[in-house]
Amino acid sequence: MKKSLAFVLGGGGARGALQVGAIRALFEAGLKPDLLVGTSIGAINATGLAVWGLNQAGLEKLEHAYQLMEDSKLMDPRLLQFAWNAVSNRPNYGSHRSAREILIAAGILPEFRFGQIQNVRLASVAADLDAGEPLIYGLDPEHSVLEGVMASFTIPPWFAPIQKDGQYIVDGGALSNLPIEAAIKLGATEIIALDLHEPVSYAGANSKIDPLLTKLVSAVTNRQRSLEMELASARGVSVHYVHLRSTPPVPLWDFRTHRDLFEIGYVTMKNEMSRWPQNNHSANPFLRLFANIEASRFSASINRVVRPVRRVKWLS
């Protein structure tokens, strides 16, 4: 079987900036994916890199997209009001329009198809609640890239569900927040999975949210991840799991700290790679790439204390 390295990018709203920093570290280490699979904000990150390039220029454009998301106030922090609107059958379309406008302005046009992407394969994962299954955009090369990323990022209650062709589509995190299974279906033989799940980010941002709901969402998300990791193990697919987080946790909707999160994700990934096997001939091929990296290259990152987001500065 042909070797295929996948970057699997999980959902987590504004915390997606952590993945941008982590991917910068991976690129600097010489790791480039054959496959990009993302859910929710992970789908935005994956799509941006696939379209703009797996290089410095692509990363810079992706970083700029986070500034646009902050400026547009893409996800209104009045969570309880939006939740009430959702259950009252008064869906919000403003966030959907803003996200669509940002993506189109960045060159992801409605007519652009997955089959037109060069040098890397891309997939965006949404959730079809009627079928009870993840929905993978990109399996068909004629799928619209814009439609795929918009479906994957349909986060309730900020974004209204998409009802189309007998499907009831919401954010992919509802059924596969860290889409390892989708990567396996698309032929991944090795996976670097960047997880953004942070159970306390809801409760920490709004104490009025019922802790039962917070715990329920967290438990379901953790169970999903465990099952998909077990599937990878059963299929003989190696997964290097990286949990990206900040102190204090950043709410899904708060894009104001994106530059700080770029830096935290970068440092976290550098530290994580320093612990990957070196000089181990039984290690997976993509891990053996680090055998010739000098320890001194990582010493500054290893010894660095990651401070609260408010005090970290991103060096662009």
PDB file of C-alpha atoms in Angstrom:
ATOM      1  CA  MET A   1       0.000   0.000   0.000  1.00  0.00           C
ATOM      2  CA  LYS A   2       1.236   3.496  -0.852  1.00  0.00           C
ATOM      3  CA  LYS A   3       2.308   5.482   2.203  1.00  0.00           C
ATOM      4  CA  SER A   4       0.043   8.452   2.892  1.00  0.00           C
ATOM      5  CA  LEU A   5       0.600  10.921   5.734  1.00  0.00           C
ATOM      6  CA  ALA A   6      -2.560  12.722   6.851  1.00  0.00           C
ATOM      7  CA  PHE A   7      -2.932  15.806   8.997  1.00  0.00           C
ATOM      8  CA  VAL A   8      -6.250  15.391  10.826  1.00  0.00           C
ATOM      9  CA  LEU A   9      -7.491  18.715  12.169  1.00  0.00           C
ATOM     10  CA  GLY A  10     -10.210  18.682  14.799  1.00  0.00           C
ATOM     11  CA  GLY A  11     -12.921  21.228  15.535  1.00  0.00           C
ATOM     12  CA  GLY A  12     -12.766  23.882  18.226  1.00  0.00           C
ATOM     13  CA  GLY A  13     -13.832  27.264  16.871  1.00  0.00           C
ATOM     14  CA  ALA A  14     -11.384  30.082  17.612  1.00  0.00           C
ATOM     15  CA  ARG A  15      -8.944  27.568  19.090  1.00  0.00           C
ATOM     16  CA  GLY A  16      -8.171  26.570  15.498  1.00  0.00           C
ATOM     17  CA  ALA A  17      -5.391  29.164  15.663  1.00  0.00           C
ATOM     18  CA  LEU A  18      -3.475  26.638  17.777  1.00  0.00           C
ATOM     19  CA  GLN A  19      -3.410  24.311  14.770  1.00  0.00           C
ATOM     20  CA  VAL A  20      -1.986  27.050  12.556  1.00  0.00           C
ATOM     21  CA  GLY A  21       0.989  27.453  14.885  1.00  0.00           C
ATOM     22  CA  ALA A  22       1.415  23.682  15.199  1.00  0.00           C
ATOM     23  CA  ILE A  23       1.405  23.238  11.429  1.00  0.00           C
ATOM     24  CA  ARG A  24       4.084  25.906  11.088  1.00  0.00           C
ATOM     25  CA  ALA A  25       6.282  23.792  13.387  1.00  0.00           C
ATOM     26  CA  LEU A  26       5.521  20.649  11.374  1.00  0.00           C
ATOM     27  CA  PHE A  27       6.419  22.393   8.116  1.00  0.00           C
ATOM     28  CA  GLU A  28       9.680  23.661   9.599  1.00  0.00           C
ATOM     29  CA  ALA A  29      10.524  20.057  10.525  1.00  0.00           C
ATOM     30  CA  GLY A  30      10.002  19.013   6.912  1.00  0.00           C
ATOM     31  CA  LEU A  31       6.653  17.284   7.392  1.00  0.00           C
ATOM     32  CA  LYS A  32       4.122  17.897   4.627  1.00  0.00           C
ATOM     33  CA  PRO A  33       0.851  15.945   4.352  1.00  0.00           C
ATOM     34  CA  ASP A  34      -0.403  13.906   1.441  1.00  0.00           C
ATOM     35  CA  LEU A  35      -3.909  14.301   2.856  1.00  0.00           C
ATOM     36  CA  LEU A  36      -5.645  17.050   4.853  1.00  0.00           C
ATOM     37  CA  VAL A  37      -8.865  16.144   6.680  1.00  0.00           C
ATOM     38  CA  GLY A  38     -10.682  18.648   8.870  1.00  0.00           C
ATOM     39  CA  THR A  39     -13.818  19.142  10.905  1.00  0.00           C
ATOM     40  CA  SER A  40     -15.303  22.592  11.572  1.00  0.00           C
ATOM     41  CA  ILE A  41     -12.477  25.125  12.099  1.00  0.00           C
ATOM     42  CA  GLY A  42     -10.136  22.273  11.214  1.00  0.00           C
ATOM     43  CA  ALA A  43     -11.846  22.145   7.820  1.00  0.00           C
ATOM     44  CA  ILE A  44     -11.209  25.872   7.357  1.00  0.00           C
ATOM     45  CA  ASN A  45      -7.536  25.367   8.210  1.00  0.00           C
ATOM     46  CA  ALA A  46      -7.229  22.345   5.938  1.00  0.00           C
ATOM     47  CA  THR A  47      -8.996  24.088   3.065  1.00  0.00           C
ATOM     48  CA  GLY A  48      -6.889  27.212   3.414  1.00  0.00           C
ATOM     49  CA  LEU A  49      -3.640  25.251   3.241  1.00  0.00           C
ATOM     50  CA  ALA A  50      -4.823  23.053   0.377  1.00  0.00           C
ATOM     51  CA  VAL A  51      -5.862  26.077  -1.683  1.00  0.00           C
ATOM     52  CA  TRP A  52      -3.171  28.598  -0.705  1.00  0.00           C
ATOM     53  CA  GLY A  53      -0.226  26.221  -0.422  1.00  0.00           C
ATOM     54  CA  LEU A  54       1.635  23.952   1.999  1.00  0.00           C
ATOM     55  CA  ASN A  55       4.285  26.599   2.551  1.00  0.00           C
ATOM     56  CA  GLN A  56       5.066  29.898   4.265  1.00  0.00           C
ATOM     57  CA  ALA A  57       2.808  31.875   1.915  1.00  0.00           C
ATOM     58  CA  GLY A  58      -0.125  29.552   2.592  1.00  0.00           C
ATOM     59  CA  LEU A  59       0.366  29.869   6.345  1.00  0.00           C
ATOM     60  CA  GLU A  60       0.488  33.656   6.132  1.00  0.00           C
ATOM     61  CA  LYS A  61      -2.793  33.746   4.237  1.00  0.00           C
ATOM     62  CA  LEU A  62      -4.351  31.425   6.804  1.00  0.00           C
ATOM     63  CA  GLU A  63      -3.141  33.661   9.645  1.00  0.00           C
ATOM     64  CA  HIS A  64      -4.694  36.644   7.884  1.00  0.00           C
ATOM     65  CA  ALA A  65      -7.995  34.771   7.651  1.00  0.00           C
ATOM     66  CA  TYR A  66      -8.112  34.653  11.461  1.00  0.00           C
ATOM     67  CA  GLN A  67      -7.804  38.419  11.570  1.00  0.00           C
ATOM     68  CA  LEU A  68     -10.751  38.649   9.182  1.00  0.00           C
ATOM     69  CA  MET A  69     -12.761  36.310  11.410  1.00  0.00           C
ATOM     70  CA  GLU A  70     -12.006  38.501  14.410  1.00  0.00           C
ATOM     71  CA  ASP A  71     -12.893  41.700  12.551  1.00  0.00           C
ATOM     72  CA  SER A  72     -16.190  40.272  11.287  1.00  0.00           C
ATOM     73  CA  LYS A  73     -17.190  39.017  14.773  1.00  0.00           C
ATOM     74  CA  LEU A  74     -17.955  35.733  13.074  1.00  0.00           C
ATOM     75  CA  MET A  75     -19.392  34.053  16.188  1.00  0.00           C
ATOM     76  CA  ASP A  76     -21.431  36.310  18.468  1.00  0.00           C
ATOM     77  CA  PRO A  77     -20.624  35.650  22.167  1.00  0.00           C
ATOM     78  CA  ARG A  78     -24.301  35.961  23.184  1.00  0.00           C
ATOM     79  CA  LEU A  79     -24.544  32.186  23.263  1.00  0.00           C
ATOM     80  CA  LEU A  80     -27.749  31.920  25.279  1.00  0.00           C
ATOM     81  CA  GLN A  81     -29.595  34.276  22.919  1.00  0.00           C
ATOM     82  CA  PHE A  82     -28.480  32.253  19.916  1.00  0.00           C
ATOM     83  CA  ALA A  83     -29.464  28.996  21.606  1.00  0.00           C
ATOM     84  CA  TRP A  84     -32.922  30.413  22.314  1.00  0.00           C
ATOM     85  CA  ASN A  85     -33.272  31.505  18.695  1.00  0.00           C
ATOM     86  CA  ALA A  86     -32.349  28.009  17.563  1.00  0.00           C
ATOM     87  CA  VAL A  87     -34.915  26.211  19.725  1.00  0.00           C
ATOM     88  CA  SER A  88     -37.512  28.873  18.832  1.00  0.00           C
ATOM     89  CA  ASN A  89     -37.070  28.078  15.132  1.00  0.00           C
ATOM     90  CA  ARG A  90     -35.500  31.468  14.459  1.00  0.00           C
ATOM     91  CA  PRO A  91     -32.187  30.373  12.938  1.00  0.00           C
ATOM     92  CA  ASN A  92     -29.295  32.773  12.468  1.00  0.00           C
ATOM     93  CA  TYR A  93     -28.015  33.339   8.940  1.00  0.00           C
ATOM     94  CA  GLY A  94     -25.707  36.297   9.645  1.00  0.00           C
ATOM     95  CA  SER A  95     -22.714  34.154  10.666  1.00  0.00           C
ATOM     96  CA  HIS A  96     -23.240  31.948   7.612  1.00  0.00           C
ATOM     97  CA  ARG A  97     -23.144  34.963   5.303  1.00  0.00           C
ATOM     98  CA  SER A  98     -20.047  36.383   7.006  1.00  0.00           C
ATOM     99  CA  ALA A  99     -18.137  33.104   6.784  1.00  0.00           C
ATOM    100  CA  ARG A 100     -19.103  32.631   3.146  1.00  0.00           C
ATOM    101  CA  GLU A 101     -18.015  36.184   2.268  1.00  0.00           C
ATOM    102  CA  ILE A 102     -14.641  35.707   3.984  1.00  0.00           C
ATOM    103  CA  LEU A 103     -13.963  32.468   2.115  1.00  0.00           C
ATOM    104  CA  ILE A 104     -15.023  33.847  -1.270  1.00  0.00           C
ATOM    105  CA  ALA A 105     -12.924  36.979  -0.752  1.00  0.00           C
ATOM    106  CA  ALA A 106      -9.970  34.679  -0.018  1.00  0.00           C
ATOM    107  CA  GLY A 107     -10.404  32.946  -3.391  1.00  0.00           C
ATOM    108  CA  ILE A 108     -12.474  29.907  -2.428  1.00  0.00           C
ATOM    109  CA  LEU A 109     -15.153  30.420  -5.060  1.00  0.00           C
ATOM    110  CA  PRO A 110     -18.450  28.475  -5.328  1.00  0.00           C
ATOM    111  CA  GLU A 111     -17.391  26.817  -8.597  1.00  0.00           C
ATOM    112  CA  PHE A 112     -14.055  25.560  -7.223  1.00  0.00           C
ATOM    113  CA  ARG A 113     -14.038  21.737  -6.964  1.00  0.00           C
ATOM    114  CA  PHE A 114     -12.044  19.315  -4.830  1.00  0.00           C
ATOM    115  CA  GLY A 115     -10.653  17.718  -7.979  1.00  0.00           C
ATOM    116  CA  GLN A 116      -8.982  21.002  -8.930  1.00  0.00           C
ATOM    117  CA  ILE A 117      -6.723  21.031  -5.841  1.00  0.00           C
ATOM    118  CA  GLN A 118      -3.124  20.199  -6.673  1.00  0.00           C
ATOM    119  CA  ASN A 119      -0.366  18.482  -4.614  1.00  0.00           C
ATOM    120  CA  VAL A 120      -2.540  17.399  -1.676  1.00  0.00           C
ATOM    121  CA  ARG A 121      -5.878  15.684  -1.174  1.00  0.00           C
ATOM    122  CA  LEU A 122      -8.484  17.526   0.891  1.00  0.00           C
ATOM    123  CA  ALA A 123     -11.616  16.439   2.752  1.00  0.00           C
ATOM    124  CA  SER A 124     -14.064  18.356   4.965  1.00  0.00           C
ATOM    125  CA  VAL A 125     -16.256  16.450   7.413  1.00  0.00           C
ATOM    126  CA  ALA A 126     -19.811  17.501   8.310  1.00  0.00           C
ATOM    127  CA  ALA A 127     -22.577  15.563  10.085  1.00  0.00           C
ATOM    128  CA  ASP A 128     -25.841  14.330   8.571  1.00  0.00           C
ATOM    129  CA  LEU A 129     -28.144  14.025  11.576  1.00  0.00           C
ATOM    130  CA  ASP A 130     -30.886  12.254   9.614  1.00  0.00           C
ATOM    131  CA  ALA A 131     -28.514   9.471   8.552  1.00  0.00           C
ATOM    132  CA  GLY A 132     -26.567   9.556  11.806  1.00  0.00           C
ATOM    133  CA  GLU A 133     -23.324   9.492   9.832  1.00  0.00           C
ATOM    134  CA  PRO A 134     -20.384  11.796   9.138  1.00  0.00           C
ATOM    135  CA  LEU A 135     -20.602  13.362   5.689  1.00  0.00           C
ATOM    136  CA  ILE A 136     -17.269  13.530   3.856  1.00  0.00           C
ATOM    137  CA  TYR A 137     -16.924  16.260   1.252  1.00  0.00           C
ATOM    138  CA  GLY A 138     -14.081  15.458  -1.120  1.00  0.00           C
ATOM    139  CA  LEU A 139     -14.800  11.791  -1.750  1.00  0.00           C
ATOM    140  CA  ASP A 140     -16.320  13.013  -5.014  1.00  0.00           C
ATOM    141  CA  PRO A 141     -13.865  15.271  -6.904  1.00  0.00           C
ATOM    142  CA  GLU A 142     -16.862  17.231  -8.225  1.00  0.00           C
ATOM    143  CA  HIS A 143     -17.926  18.344  -4.734  1.00  0.00           C
ATOM    144  CA  SER A 144     -17.758  22.113  -4.180  1.00  0.00           C
ATOM    145  CA  VAL A 145     -14.893  23.060  -1.843  1.00  0.00           C
ATOM    146  CA  LEU A 146     -16.861  26.051  -0.530  1.00  0.00           C
ATOM    147  CA  GLU A 147     -19.953  23.951   0.130  1.00  0.00           C
ATOM    148  CA  GLY A 148     -17.845  21.373   1.975  1.00  0.00           C
ATOM    149  CA  VAL A 149     -16.130  23.788   4.318  1.00  0.00           C
ATOM    150  CA  MET A 150     -19.349  25.711   5.006  1.00  0.00           C
ATOM    151  CA  ALA A 151     -21.173  22.478   5.868  1.00  0.00           C
ATOM    152  CA  SER A 152     -18.375  21.331   8.153  1.00  0.00           C
ATOM    153  CA  PHE A 153     -18.404  24.668  10.014  1.00  0.00           C
ATOM    154  CA  THR A 154     -22.169  24.790  10.602  1.00  0.00           C
ATOM    155  CA  ILE A 155     -21.816  25.106  14.377  1.00  0.00           C
ATOM    156  CA  PRO A 156     -25.116  25.297  16.247  1.00  0.00           C
ATOM    157  CA  PRO A 157     -26.447  27.629  17.500  1.00  0.00           C
ATOM    158  CA  TRP A 158     -24.449  30.206  15.510  1.00  0.00           C
ATOM    159  CA  PHE A 159     -25.112  28.633  12.119  1.00  0.00           C
ATOM    160  CA  ALA A 160     -28.457  27.331  10.895  1.00  0.00           C
ATOM    161  CA  PRO A 161     -28.501  23.647   9.842  1.00  0.00           C
ATOM    162  CA  ILE A 162     -28.383  22.932   6.106  1.00  0.00           C
ATOM    163  CA  GLN A 163     -31.384  20.984   4.820  1.00  0.00           C
ATOM    164  CA  LYS A 164     -30.682  19.590   1.370  1.00  0.00           C
ATOM    165  CA  ASP A 165     -31.486  16.422  -0.602  1.00  0.00           C
ATOM    166  CA  GLY A 166     -33.039  14.694   2.395  1.00  0.00           C
ATOM    167  CA  GLN A 167     -30.071  15.530   4.621  1.00  0.00           C
ATOM    168  CA  TYR A 168     -29.986  17.569   7.828  1.00  0.00           C
ATOM    169  CA  ILE A 169     -26.422  18.834   7.969  1.00  0.00           C
ATOM    170  CA  VAL A 170     -24.629  20.418  10.922  1.00  0.00           C
ATOM    171  CA  ASP A 171     -21.065  20.882  12.079  1.00  0.00           C
ATOM    172  CA  GLY A 172     -18.965  17.731  11.733  1.00  0.00           C
ATOM    173  CA  GLY A 173     -18.099  17.871  15.425  1.00  0.00           C
ATOM    174  CA  ALA A 174     -21.536  16.483  16.217  1.00  0.00           C
ATOM    175  CA  LEU A 175     -20.401  13.042  15.026  1.00  0.00           C
ATOM    176  CA  SER A 176     -16.636  13.204  14.379  1.00  0.00           C
ATOM    177  CA  ASN A 177     -14.814  16.121  15.958  1.00  0.00           C
ATOM    178  CA  LEU A 178     -11.393  14.610  15.253  1.00  0.00           C
ATOM    179  CA  PRO A 179     -12.034  12.888  11.880  1.00  0.00           C
ATOM    180  CA  ILE A 180      -9.580  10.000  12.025  1.00  0.00           C
ATOM    181  CA  GLU A 181     -12.107   7.593  10.497  1.00  0.00           C
ATOM    182  CA  ALA A 182     -12.529   9.819   7.439  1.00  0.00           C
ATOM    183  CA  ALA A 183      -8.743   9.942   6.958  1.00  0.00           C
ATOM    184  CA  ILE A 184      -8.603   6.141   7.063  1.00  0.00           C
ATOM    185  CA  LYS A 185     -11.368   5.903   4.453  1.00  0.00           C
ATOM    186  CA  LEU A 186      -9.345   8.217   2.228  1.00  0.00           C
ATOM    187  CA  GLY A 187      -6.270   5.982   2.437  1.00  0.00           C
ATOM    188  CA  ALA A 188      -4.173   7.431   5.267  1.00  0.00           C
ATOM    189  CA  THR A 189      -1.477   5.053   6.511  1.00  0.00           C
ATOM    190  CA  GLU A 190      -0.025   7.478   9.095  1.00  0.00           C
ATOM    191  CA  ILE A 191      -1.832  10.302  10.880  1.00  0.00           C
ATOM    192  CA  ILE A 192      -0.852  13.355  12.875  1.00  0.00           C
ATOM    193  CA  ALA A 193      -4.050  14.314  14.716  1.00  0.00           C
ATOM    194  CA  LEU A 194      -4.335  17.820  16.166  1.00  0.00           C
ATOM    195  CA  ASP A 195      -7.132  17.881  18.747  1.00  0.00           C
ATOM    196  CA  LEU A 196      -8.634  21.146  20.051  1.00  0.00           C
ATOM    197  CA  HIS A 197     -11.272  19.705  22.373  1.00  0.00           C
ATOM    198  CA  GLU A 198     -11.499  21.704  25.597  1.00  0.00           C
ATOM    199  CA  PRO A 199     -14.454  20.709  27.820  1.00  0.00           C
ATOM    200  CA  VAL A 200     -14.221  23.658  30.202  1.00  0.00           C
ATOM    201  CA  SER A 201     -14.256  26.323  27.484  1.00  0.00           C
ATOM    202  CA  TYR A 202     -18.062  26.556  27.557  1.00  0.00           C
ATOM    203  CA  ALA A 203     -18.450  26.642  31.292  1.00  0.00           C
ATOM    204  CA  GLY A 204     -15.497  28.962  31.810  1.00  0.00           C
ATOM    205  CA  ALA A 205     -16.912  31.514  29.395  1.00  0.00           C
ATOM    206  CA  ASN A 206     -20.507  31.492  30.600  1.00  0.00           C
ATOM    207  CA  SER A 207     -21.377  30.162  34.043  1.00  0.00           C
ATOM    208  CA  LYS A 208     -25.063  30.076  33.133  1.00  0.00           C
ATOM    209  CA  ILE A 209     -24.571  27.110  30.848  1.00  0.00           C
ATOM    210  CA  ASP A 210     -25.796  23.950  32.537  1.00  0.00           C
ATOM    211  CA  PRO A 211     -22.769  21.861  33.596  1.00  0.00           C
ATOM    212  CA  LEU A 212     -24.742  18.767  32.612  1.00  0.00           C
ATOM    213  CA  LEU A 213     -24.743  19.932  28.976  1.00  0.00           C
ATOM    214  CA  THR A 214     -21.025  20.717  29.128  1.00  0.00           C
ATOM    215  CA  LYS A 215     -20.223  17.288  30.555  1.00  0.00           C
ATOM    216  CA  LEU A 216     -22.499  15.537  28.048  1.00  0.00           C
ATOM    217  CA  VAL A 217     -20.883  17.215  25.040  1.00  0.00           C
ATOM    218  CA  SER A 218     -17.419  16.484  26.392  1.00  0.00           C
ATOM    219  CA  ALA A 219     -18.200  12.826  27.118  1.00  0.00           C
ATOM    220  CA  VAL A 220     -19.637  12.248  23.632  1.00  0.00           C
ATOM    221  CA  THR A 221     -16.651  13.963  21.989  1.00  0.00           C
ATOM    222  CA  ASN A 222     -14.162  11.918  24.012  1.00  0.00           C
ATOM    223  CA  ARG A 223     -16.025   8.710  23.175  1.00  0.00           C
ATOM    224  CA  GLN A 224     -15.960   9.555  19.476  1.00  0.00           C
ATOM    225  CA  ARG A 225     -12.218  10.100  19.600  1.00  0.00           C
ATOM    226  CA  SER A 226     -11.584   6.855  21.475  1.00  0.00           C
ATOM    227  CA  LEU A 227     -13.605   4.824  18.980  1.00  0.00           C
ATOM    228  CA  GLU A 228     -11.843   6.366  15.994  1.00  0.00           C
ATOM    229  CA  MET A 229      -8.428   5.804  17.595  1.00  0.00           C
ATOM    230  CA  GLU A 230      -9.377   2.173  18.197  1.00  0.00           C
ATOM    231  CA  LEU A 231     -10.441   1.853  14.563  1.00  0.00           C
ATOM    232  CA  ALA A 232      -7.058   3.181  13.440  1.00  0.00           C
ATOM    233  CA  SER A 233      -5.290   0.664  15.662  1.00  0.00           C
ATOM    234  CA  ALA A 234      -7.394  -2.198  14.289  1.00  0.00           C
ATOM    235  CA  ARG A 235      -6.579  -1.118  10.715  1.00  0.00           C
ATOM    236  CA  GLY A 236      -2.870  -0.804  11.438  1.00  0.00           C
ATOM    237  CA  VAL A 237      -2.857   2.974  10.913  1.00  0.00           C
ATOM    238  CA  SER A 238      -0.393   4.825  13.141  1.00  0.00           C
ATOM    239  CA  VAL A 239      -1.784   7.906  14.887  1.00  0.00           C
ATOM    240  CA  HIS A 240       0.342  10.504  16.617  1.00  0.00           C
ATOM    241  CA  TYR A 241      -2.152  12.331  18.793  1.00  0.00           C
ATOM    242  CA  VAL A 242      -1.458  15.912  19.896  1.00  0.00           C
ATOM    243  CA  HIS A 243      -3.789  17.771  22.259  1.00  0.00           C
ATOM    244  CA  LEU A 244      -3.473  21.518  21.676  1.00  0.00           C
ATOM    245  CA  ARG A 245      -4.713  23.723  24.490  1.00  0.00           C
ATOM    246  CA  SER A 246      -4.100  27.069  26.160  1.00  0.00           C
ATOM    247  CA  THR A 247      -4.263  28.456  29.701  1.00  0.00           C
ATOM    248  CA  PRO A 248      -6.821  29.818  30.275  1.00  0.00           C
ATOM    249  CA  PRO A 249      -9.043  28.007  27.752  1.00  0.00           C
ATOM    250  CA  VAL A 250     -10.316  30.127  24.872  1.00  0.00           C
ATOM    251  CA  PRO A 251     -14.062  30.008  24.105  1.00  0.00           C
ATOM    252  CA  LEU A 252     -15.155  28.773  20.693  1.00  0.00           C
ATOM    253  CA  TRP A 253     -16.298  32.222  19.634  1.00  0.00           C
ATOM    254  CA  ASP A 254     -13.396  34.405  20.854  1.00  0.00           C
ATOM    255  CA  PHE A 255     -11.022  35.092  17.931  1.00  0.00           C
ATOM    256  CA  ARG A 256      -9.351  38.047  19.667  1.00  0.00           C
ATOM    257  CA  THR A 257      -6.437  35.955  20.964  1.00  0.00           C
ATOM    258  CA  HIS A 258      -5.580  34.261  17.664  1.00  0.00           C
ATOM    259  CA  ARG A 259      -2.017  35.624  17.519  1.00  0.00           C
ATOM    260  CA  ASP A 260      -1.300  34.345  21.017  1.00  0.00           C
ATOM    261  CA  LEU A 261      -2.687  30.948  20.062  1.00  0.00           C
ATOM    262  CA  PHE A 262      -0.467  30.781  16.958  1.00  0.00           C
ATOM    263  CA  GLU A 263       2.537  30.997  19.285  1.00  0.00           C
ATOM    264  CA  ILE A 264       1.200  28.513  21.839  1.00  0.00           C
ATOM    265  CA  GLY A 265       0.390  25.967  19.128  1.00  0.00           C
ATOM    266  CA  TYR A 266       3.866  26.390  17.637  1.00  0.00           C
ATOM    267  CA  VAL A 267       5.659  25.878  20.964  1.00  0.00           C
ATOM    268  CA  THR A 268       3.416  22.963  21.935  1.00  0.00           C
ATOM    269  CA  MET A 269       4.104  21.172  18.649  1.00  0.00           C
ATOM    270  CA  LYS A 270       7.868  21.744  18.894  1.00  0.00           C
ATOM    271  CA  ASN A 271       7.866  20.315  22.412  1.00  0.00           C
ATOM    272  CA  GLU A 272       5.745  17.374  21.295  1.00  0.00           C
ATOM    273  CA  MET A 273       8.079  16.562  18.390  1.00  0.00           C
ATOM    274  CA  SER A 274      11.076  16.610  20.726  1.00  0.00           C
ATOM    275  CA  ARG A 275       9.530  13.604  22.499  1.00  0.00           C
ATOM    276  CA  TRP A 276       8.894  11.620  19.336  1.00  0.00           C
ATOM    277  CA  PRO A 277      11.124   8.551  18.832  1.00  0.00           C
ATOM    278  CA  GLN A 278      14.617   9.273  17.534  1.00  0.00           C
ATOM    279  CA  ASN A 279      17.195   6.740  16.367  1.00  0.00           C
ATOM    280  CA  ASN A 280      14.491   4.093  16.601  1.00  0.00           C
ATOM    281  CA  HIS A 281      14.455   1.896  13.525  1.00  0.00           C
ATOM    282  CA  SER A 282      11.088   0.406  14.456  1.00  0.00           C
ATOM    283  CA  ALA A 283       9.444   3.816  14.536  1.00  0.00           C
ATOM    284  CA  ASN A 284       7.122   4.878  11.754  1.00  0.00           C
ATOM    285  CA  PRO A 285       8.771   6.505   8.711  1.00  0.00           C
ATOM    286  CA  PHE A 286       7.375   9.951   9.428  1.00  0.00           C
ATOM    287  CA  LEU A 287       8.692   9.832  13.003  1.00  0.00           C
ATOM    288  CA  ARG A 288      12.156   8.711  11.837  1.00  0.00           C
ATOM    289  CA  LEU A 289      12.472  12.002   9.960  1.00  0.00           C
ATOM    290  CA  PHE A 290      13.382  13.557  13.306  1.00  0.00           C
ATOM    291  CA  ALA A 291      16.379  11.320  13.921  1.00  0.00           C
ATOM    292  CA  ASN A 292      18.781  13.930  12.525  1.00  0.00           C
ATOM    293  CA  ILE A 293      17.282  16.941  14.330  1.00  0.00           C
ATOM    294  CA  GLU A 294      19.675  18.296  16.950  1.00  0.00           C
ATOM    295  CA  ALA A 295      18.335  18.600  20.475  1.00  0.00           C
ATOM    296  CA  SER A 296      19.601  22.156  20.618  1.00  0.00           C
ATOM    297  CA  ARG A 297      17.112  23.131  17.937  1.00  0.00           C
ATOM    298  CA  PHE A 298      14.308  22.527  20.410  1.00  0.00           C
ATOM    299  CA  SER A 299      15.980  23.553  23.682  1.00  0.00           C
ATOM    300  CA  ALA A 300      14.496  27.043  23.752  1.00  0.00           C
ATOM    301  CA  SER A 301      10.997  25.686  23.215  1.00  0.00           C
ATOM    302  CA  ILE A 302      11.372  22.814  25.668  1.00  0.00           C
ATOM    303  CA  ASN A 303      12.501  25.056  28.511  1.00  0.00           C
ATOM    304  CA  ARG A 304       9.944  27.730  27.799  1.00  0.00           C
ATOM    305  CA  VAL A 305       6.900  28.056  30.056  1.00  0.00           C
ATOM    306  CA  VAL A 306       3.696  28.571  28.082  1.00  0.00           C
ATOM    307  CA  ARG A 307       2.034  31.471  29.831  1.00  0.00           C
ATOM    308  CA  PRO A 308      -1.615  32.481  29.813  1.00  0.00           C
ATOM    309  CA  VAL A 309      -2.799  33.637  26.433  1.00  0.00           C
ATOM    310  CA  ARG A 310      -3.014  37.252  27.473  1.00  0.00           C
ATOM    311  CA  ARG A 311       0.756  37.432  28.029  1.00  0.00           C
ATOM    312  CA  VAL A 312       2.097  35.590  24.984  1.00  0.00           C
ATOM    313  CA  LYS A 313       3.031  37.499  21.841  1.00  0.00           C
ATOM    314  CA  TRP A 314       3.067  35.970  18.361  1.00  0.00           C
ATOM    315  CA  LEU A 315       6.079  36.943  16.303  1.00  0.00           C
ATOM    316  CA  SER A 316       4.889  37.258  12.742  1.00  0.00           C
TER     317      SER A 316
END
